[in-house]
PDB file of C-alpha atoms in Angstrom:
ATOM      1  CA  UNK A   8      -0.301   0.066  -0.298  1.00  0.00           C
ATOM      2  CA  UNK A   9       1.639   3.824  -0.773  1.00  0.00           C
ATOM      3  CA  UNK A  10       2.168   5.244   3.245  1.00  0.00           C
ATOM      4  CA  UNK A  11       1.677   8.585   1.623  1.00  0.00           C
ATOM      5  CA  UNK A  12      -2.290   6.751   1.092  1.00  0.00           C
ATOM      6  CA  UNK A  13      -4.421   5.616   4.193  1.00  0.00           C
ATOM      7  CA  UNK A  14      -7.533   3.635   2.493  1.00  0.00           C
ATOM      8  CA  UNK A  15      -6.973   5.394  -0.639  1.00  0.00           C
ATOM      9  CA  UNK A  16      -7.349   8.957   0.886  1.00  0.00           C
ATOM     10  CA  UNK A  17      -4.119  10.746   0.830  1.00  0.00           C
ATOM     11  CA  UNK A  18      -2.780  12.645   3.921  1.00  0.00           C
ATOM     12  CA  UNK A  19      -2.628  15.648   4.288  1.00  0.00           C
ATOM     13  CA  UNK A  20      -0.177  17.999   4.525  1.00  0.00           C
ATOM     14  CA  UNK A  21      -0.455  18.175   8.629  1.00  0.00           C
ATOM     15  CA  UNK A  22      -0.335  14.514   9.401  1.00  0.00           C
ATOM     16  CA  UNK A  23       2.481  14.454   6.929  1.00  0.00           C
ATOM     17  CA  UNK A  24       4.276  17.054   9.284  1.00  0.00           C
ATOM     18  CA  UNK A  25       3.333  15.008  12.280  1.00  0.00           C
ATOM     19  CA  UNK A  26       4.866  11.972  10.224  1.00  0.00           C
ATOM     20  CA  UNK A  27       8.080  13.708   9.853  1.00  0.00           C
ATOM     21  CA  UNK A  28       7.556  15.540  13.674  1.00  0.00           C
ATOM     22  CA  UNK A  29       7.588  11.275  14.804  1.00  0.00           C
ATOM     23  CA  UNK A  30      10.155  10.008  12.372  1.00  0.00           C
ATOM     24  CA  UNK A  31      12.894  12.463  14.223  1.00  0.00           C
ATOM     25  CA  UNK A  32      11.085  11.347  17.901  1.00  0.00           C
ATOM     26  CA  UNK A  33      11.967   8.051  17.338  1.00  0.00           C
ATOM     27  CA  UNK A  34      15.069   8.009  15.561  1.00  0.00           C
ATOM     28  CA  UNK A  35      15.941   9.894  18.748  1.00  0.00           C
ATOM     29  CA  UNK A  36      19.714  11.850  17.309  1.00  0.00           C
ATOM     30  CA  UNK A  37      20.269  14.174  14.951  1.00  0.00           C
ATOM     31  CA  UNK A  38      19.878  13.954  10.780  1.00  0.00           C
ATOM     32  CA  UNK A  39      20.539  16.058   8.064  1.00  0.00           C
ATOM     33  CA  UNK A  40      17.885  16.892   5.635  1.00  0.00           C
ATOM     34  CA  UNK A  41      19.163  13.955   3.066  1.00  0.00           C
ATOM     35  CA  UNK A  42      19.204  11.191   6.121  1.00  0.00           C
ATOM     36  CA  UNK A  43      15.653  12.577   6.186  1.00  0.00           C
ATOM     37  CA  UNK A  44      14.665  12.822   2.794  1.00  0.00           C
ATOM     38  CA  UNK A  45      16.100   9.410   2.103  1.00  0.00           C
ATOM     39  CA  UNK A  46      13.589   8.178   4.955  1.00  0.00           C
ATOM     40  CA  UNK A  47      11.393   9.556   4.136  1.00  0.00           C
ATOM     41  CA  UNK A  48      10.563   9.215   0.898  1.00  0.00           C
ATOM     42  CA  UNK A  49      13.346   7.938  -0.941  1.00  0.00           C
ATOM     43  CA  UNK A  50      13.422   3.685   1.243  1.00  0.00           C
ATOM     44  CA  UNK A  51       9.409   4.413   2.707  1.00  0.00           C
ATOM     45  CA  UNK A  52       7.411   6.988   0.461  1.00  0.00           C
ATOM     46  CA  UNK A  53       5.666   8.326   3.201  1.00  0.00           C
ATOM     47  CA  UNK A  54       6.339  11.937   2.859  1.00  0.00           C
ATOM     48  CA  UNK A  55       6.556  12.887  -1.249  1.00  0.00           C
ATOM     49  CA  UNK A  56      10.222  14.231  -1.835  1.00  0.00           C
ATOM     50  CA  UNK A  57       9.286  17.802  -2.027  1.00  0.00           C
ATOM     51  CA  UNK A  58       6.896  18.321   0.422  1.00  0.00           C
ATOM     52  CA  UNK A  59       9.011  16.910   2.648  1.00  0.00           C
ATOM     53  CA  UNK A  60      11.859  19.769   1.981  1.00  0.00           C
ATOM     54  CA  UNK A  61       9.317  22.517   2.290  1.00  0.00           C
ATOM     55  CA  UNK A  62       7.910  20.483   5.816  1.00  0.00           C
ATOM     56  CA  UNK A  63      11.003  20.254   7.506  1.00  0.00           C
ATOM     57  CA  UNK A  64      11.157  24.191   5.833  1.00  0.00           C
ATOM     58  CA  UNK A  65       8.403  24.790   7.962  1.00  0.00           C
ATOM     59  CA  UNK A  66       8.884  23.073  10.757  1.00  0.00           C
ATOM     60  CA  UNK A  67      12.458  24.612  11.047  1.00  0.00           C
ATOM     61  CA  UNK A  68      10.859  28.452  10.946  1.00  0.00           C
ATOM     62  CA  UNK A  69       8.037  26.849  13.551  1.00  0.00           C
ATOM     63  CA  UNK A  70      10.631  26.319  15.758  1.00  0.00           C
ATOM     64  CA  UNK A  71       9.450  22.503  15.794  1.00  0.00           C
ATOM     65  CA  UNK A  72      12.598  21.552  14.514  1.00  0.00           C
ATOM     66  CA  UNK A  73      16.065  23.250  14.613  1.00  0.00           C
ATOM     67  CA  UNK A  74      19.830  23.122  13.422  1.00  0.00           C
ATOM     68  CA  UNK A  75      21.813  21.804  16.250  1.00  0.00           C
ATOM     69  CA  UNK A  76      24.879  24.450  15.497  1.00  0.00           C
ATOM     70  CA  UNK A  77      28.257  23.401  14.189  1.00  0.00           C
ATOM     71  CA  UNK A  78      26.400  20.760  11.953  1.00  0.00           C
ATOM     72  CA  UNK A  79      24.255  19.797   9.377  1.00  0.00           C
ATOM     73  CA  UNK A  80      21.768  18.436  11.434  1.00  0.00           C
ATOM     74  CA  UNK A  81      19.045  18.717  12.183  1.00  0.00           C
ATOM     75  CA  UNK A  82      16.702  17.707  15.407  1.00  0.00           C
ATOM     76  CA  UNK A  83      12.524  18.055  17.268  1.00  0.00           C
ATOM     77  CA  UNK A  84      12.735  20.925  19.243  1.00  0.00           C
ATOM     78  CA  UNK A  85      10.678  20.363  22.831  1.00  0.00           C
ATOM     79  CA  UNK A  86       7.804  22.089  21.323  1.00  0.00           C
ATOM     80  CA  UNK A  87       8.046  19.740  18.886  1.00  0.00           C
ATOM     81  CA  UNK A  88       7.430  17.259  21.062  1.00  0.00           C
ATOM     82  CA  UNK A  89       4.484  18.421  22.444  1.00  0.00           C
ATOM     83  CA  UNK A  90       3.160  19.281  19.206  1.00  0.00           C
ATOM     84  CA  UNK A  91       3.245  15.386  18.874  1.00  0.00           C
ATOM     85  CA  UNK A  92       1.956  14.113  21.629  1.00  0.00           C
ATOM     86  CA  UNK A  93      -0.905  16.490  21.550  1.00  0.00           C
ATOM     87  CA  UNK A  94      -1.110  14.860  17.675  1.00  0.00           C
ATOM     88  CA  UNK A  95       0.086  11.906  17.704  1.00  0.00           C
ATOM     89  CA  UNK A  96      -3.008   9.859  17.324  1.00  0.00           C
ATOM     90  CA  UNK A  97      -4.086  11.817  13.718  1.00  0.00           C
ATOM     91  CA  UNK A  98      -1.171   9.773  12.428  1.00  0.00           C
ATOM     92  CA  UNK A  99      -3.006   6.580  10.856  1.00  0.00           C
ATOM     93  CA  UNK A 100      -1.828   3.401  13.501  1.00  0.00           C
ATOM     94  CA  UNK A 101      -0.427   1.122  10.495  1.00  0.00           C
ATOM     95  CA  UNK A 102       2.187   3.961   9.526  1.00  0.00           C
ATOM     96  CA  UNK A 103       2.932   4.769  13.514  1.00  0.00           C
ATOM     97  CA  UNK A 104       3.965   1.383  12.651  1.00  0.00           C
ATOM     98  CA  UNK A 105       5.387   1.349  10.477  1.00  0.00           C
ATOM     99  CA  UNK A 106       8.093   3.705  11.282  1.00  0.00           C
ATOM    100  CA  UNK A 107       8.263   1.117  14.696  1.00  0.00           C
ATOM    101  CA  UNK A 108       9.909  -1.150  12.389  1.00  0.00           C
ATOM    102  CA  UNK A 109      12.185   0.867  10.184  1.00  0.00           C
ATOM    103  CA  UNK A 110      13.486   2.503  13.202  1.00  0.00           C
ATOM    104  CA  UNK A 111      14.678  -0.177  15.326  1.00  0.00           C
ATOM    105  CA  UNK A 112      16.042  -2.039  12.390  1.00  0.00           C
ATOM    106  CA  UNK A 113      17.413   0.636  10.660  1.00  0.00           C
ATOM    107  CA  UNK A 114      18.246   3.248  13.112  1.00  0.00           C
ATOM    108  CA  UNK A 115      22.577   2.091  13.679  1.00  0.00           C
ATOM    109  CA  UNK A 116      23.362   2.304  10.515  1.00  0.00           C
ATOM    110  CA  UNK A 117      21.289   5.508  10.231  1.00  0.00           C
ATOM    111  CA  UNK A 118      23.420   6.787  12.857  1.00  0.00           C
ATOM    112  CA  UNK A 119      26.359   4.895  12.016  1.00  0.00           C
ATOM    113  CA  UNK A 120      26.874   7.426   8.448  1.00  0.00           C
ATOM    114  CA  UNK A 121      25.592  10.295   9.715  1.00  0.00           C
ATOM    115  CA  UNK A 122      28.805   9.922  12.828  1.00  0.00           C
ATOM    116  CA  UNK A 123      31.182   8.283  10.052  1.00  0.00           C
ATOM    117  CA  UNK A 124      31.473  10.551   7.013  1.00  0.00           C
ATOM    118  CA  UNK A 125      33.651  10.257   4.192  1.00  0.00           C
ATOM    119  CA  UNK A 126      33.904  12.262   0.494  1.00  0.00           C
ATOM    120  CA  UNK A 127      36.655  12.178  -2.235  1.00  0.00           C
ATOM    121  CA  UNK A 128      37.321  14.798  -4.858  1.00  0.00           C
ATOM    122  CA  UNK A 129      39.544  14.525  -7.307  1.00  0.00           C
ATOM    123  CA  UNK A 130      42.797  16.811  -7.211  1.00  0.00           C
ATOM    124  CA  UNK A 131      44.367  18.465 -10.420  1.00  0.00           C
ATOM    125  CA  UNK A 132      47.661  16.321 -10.338  1.00  0.00           C
ATOM    126  CA  UNK A 133      45.268  13.418 -11.236  1.00  0.00           C
ATOM    127  CA  UNK A 134      45.323  11.943  -7.527  1.00  0.00           C
ATOM    128  CA  UNK A 135      42.137  12.334  -5.131  1.00  0.00           C
ATOM    129  CA  UNK A 136      42.037  13.155  -1.743  1.00  0.00           C
ATOM    130  CA  UNK A 137      39.772  11.200   0.841  1.00  0.00           C
ATOM    131  CA  UNK A 138      38.233  13.650   2.997  1.00  0.00           C
ATOM    132  CA  UNK A 139      37.017  10.670   6.396  1.00  0.00           C
ATOM    133  CA  UNK A 140      35.099  12.442   9.476  1.00  0.00           C
ATOM    134  CA  UNK A 141      33.936  11.374  12.675  1.00  0.00           C
ATOM    135  CA  UNK A 142      31.006  12.972  14.370  1.00  0.00           C
ATOM    136  CA  UNK A 143      29.842  13.615  17.044  1.00  0.00           C
ATOM    137  CA  UNK A 144      26.034  14.762  17.515  1.00  0.00           C
ATOM    138  CA  UNK A 145      27.364  18.748  17.807  1.00  0.00           C
ATOM    139  CA  UNK A 146      31.203  18.636  17.331  1.00  0.00           C
ATOM    140  CA  UNK A 147      33.741  16.668  14.758  1.00  0.00           C
ATOM    141  CA  UNK A 148      36.282  14.662  16.397  1.00  0.00           C
ATOM    142  CA  UNK A 149      38.879  13.685  13.882  1.00  0.00           C
ATOM    143  CA  UNK A 150      39.207  14.208  10.038  1.00  0.00           C
ATOM    144  CA  UNK A 151      41.504  13.203   8.408  1.00  0.00           C
ATOM    145  CA  UNK A 152      42.156  13.852   4.367  1.00  0.00           C
ATOM    146  CA  UNK A 153      44.175  11.007   2.582  1.00  0.00           C
ATOM    147  CA  UNK A 154      45.568  11.621  -0.812  1.00  0.00           C
ATOM    148  CA  UNK A 155      45.533   8.149  -2.681  1.00  0.00           C
ATOM    149  CA  UNK A 156      46.511   7.557  -6.576  1.00  0.00           C
ATOM    150  CA  UNK A 157      43.692   7.059  -8.001  1.00  0.00           C
ATOM    151  CA  UNK A 158      39.704   6.525  -7.986  1.00  0.00           C
ATOM    152  CA  UNK A 159      40.242   3.088  -7.084  1.00  0.00           C
ATOM    153  CA  UNK A 160      41.643   3.288  -4.342  1.00  0.00           C
ATOM    154  CA  UNK A 161      39.300   6.063  -3.101  1.00  0.00           C
ATOM    155  CA  UNK A 162      36.850   4.081  -3.729  1.00  0.00           C
ATOM    156  CA  UNK A 163      37.871   1.796  -2.033  1.00  0.00           C
ATOM    157  CA  UNK A 164      38.415   3.389   1.171  1.00  0.00           C
ATOM    158  CA  UNK A 165      35.538   5.485   0.577  1.00  0.00           C
ATOM    159  CA  UNK A 166      33.065   1.781   1.228  1.00  0.00           C
ATOM    160  CA  UNK A 167      35.312   0.739   3.821  1.00  0.00           C
ATOM    161  CA  UNK A 168      35.326   3.842   6.146  1.00  0.00           C
ATOM    162  CA  UNK A 169      31.800   3.115   7.639  1.00  0.00           C
ATOM    163  CA  UNK A 170      33.063  -0.427   9.357  1.00  0.00           C
ATOM    164  CA  UNK A 171      36.001   0.444   9.751  1.00  0.00           C
ATOM    165  CA  UNK A 172      35.991   4.001  11.348  1.00  0.00           C
ATOM    166  CA  UNK A 173      35.803   3.300  15.249  1.00  0.00           C
ATOM    167  CA  UNK A 174      38.470   0.447  14.507  1.00  0.00           C
ATOM    168  CA  UNK A 175      41.094   3.473  13.458  1.00  0.00           C
ATOM    169  CA  UNK A 176      39.998   6.494  15.772  1.00  0.00           C
ATOM    170  CA  UNK A 177      40.700   4.007  18.373  1.00  0.00           C
ATOM    171  CA  UNK A 178      44.652   2.093  17.322  1.00  0.00           C
ATOM    172  CA  UNK A 179      44.903   6.343  16.347  1.00  0.00           C
ATOM    173  CA  UNK A 180      43.814   7.593  19.852  1.00  0.00           C
ATOM    174  CA  UNK A 181      46.083   4.805  21.621  1.00  0.00           C
ATOM    175  CA  UNK A 182      49.559   4.952  19.189  1.00  0.00           C
ATOM    176  CA  UNK A 183      48.962   8.808  20.181  1.00  0.00           C
ATOM    177  CA  UNK A 184      48.410   8.752  24.677  1.00  0.00           C
ATOM    178  CA  UNK A 185      50.855   6.027  25.069  1.00  0.00           C
TER     179      UNK A 185
END
């Protein structure tokens, strides 16, 4: 069943905004805009992509969500939690169940994806710079820039960073502290 409808009737904008607040509440971690769009639109079809972007902006403007300082993440405010508590029952129970199940199965995957950032770019000399970062909710704990000889190596590092970031951080920390 299309999650943007309930019984064939499209969810109205207020309910879709409540869905966004519910996702933030259930994830219980700040989320980047791209992560929220992935969760609500790309992976689950709960809120259409363009509407999700618009509602996100409106929820920030009305102080139900806020941008986390020194971060590209967004989180729910106490007013957002209160609003959700008052209107929680307007979200169809089947949709709430879907969101709860999704969060239970995927929360750690999204937390890792946001905590362990990696990207690469081509340099003028043909080499690639890989930027690897470990973030907590409010700041960057570590950032490493590594120059590699080709795109294949850059892609390999990019692909493996999420799984190996904690070990790299631990090794570097232990080496420098000893």
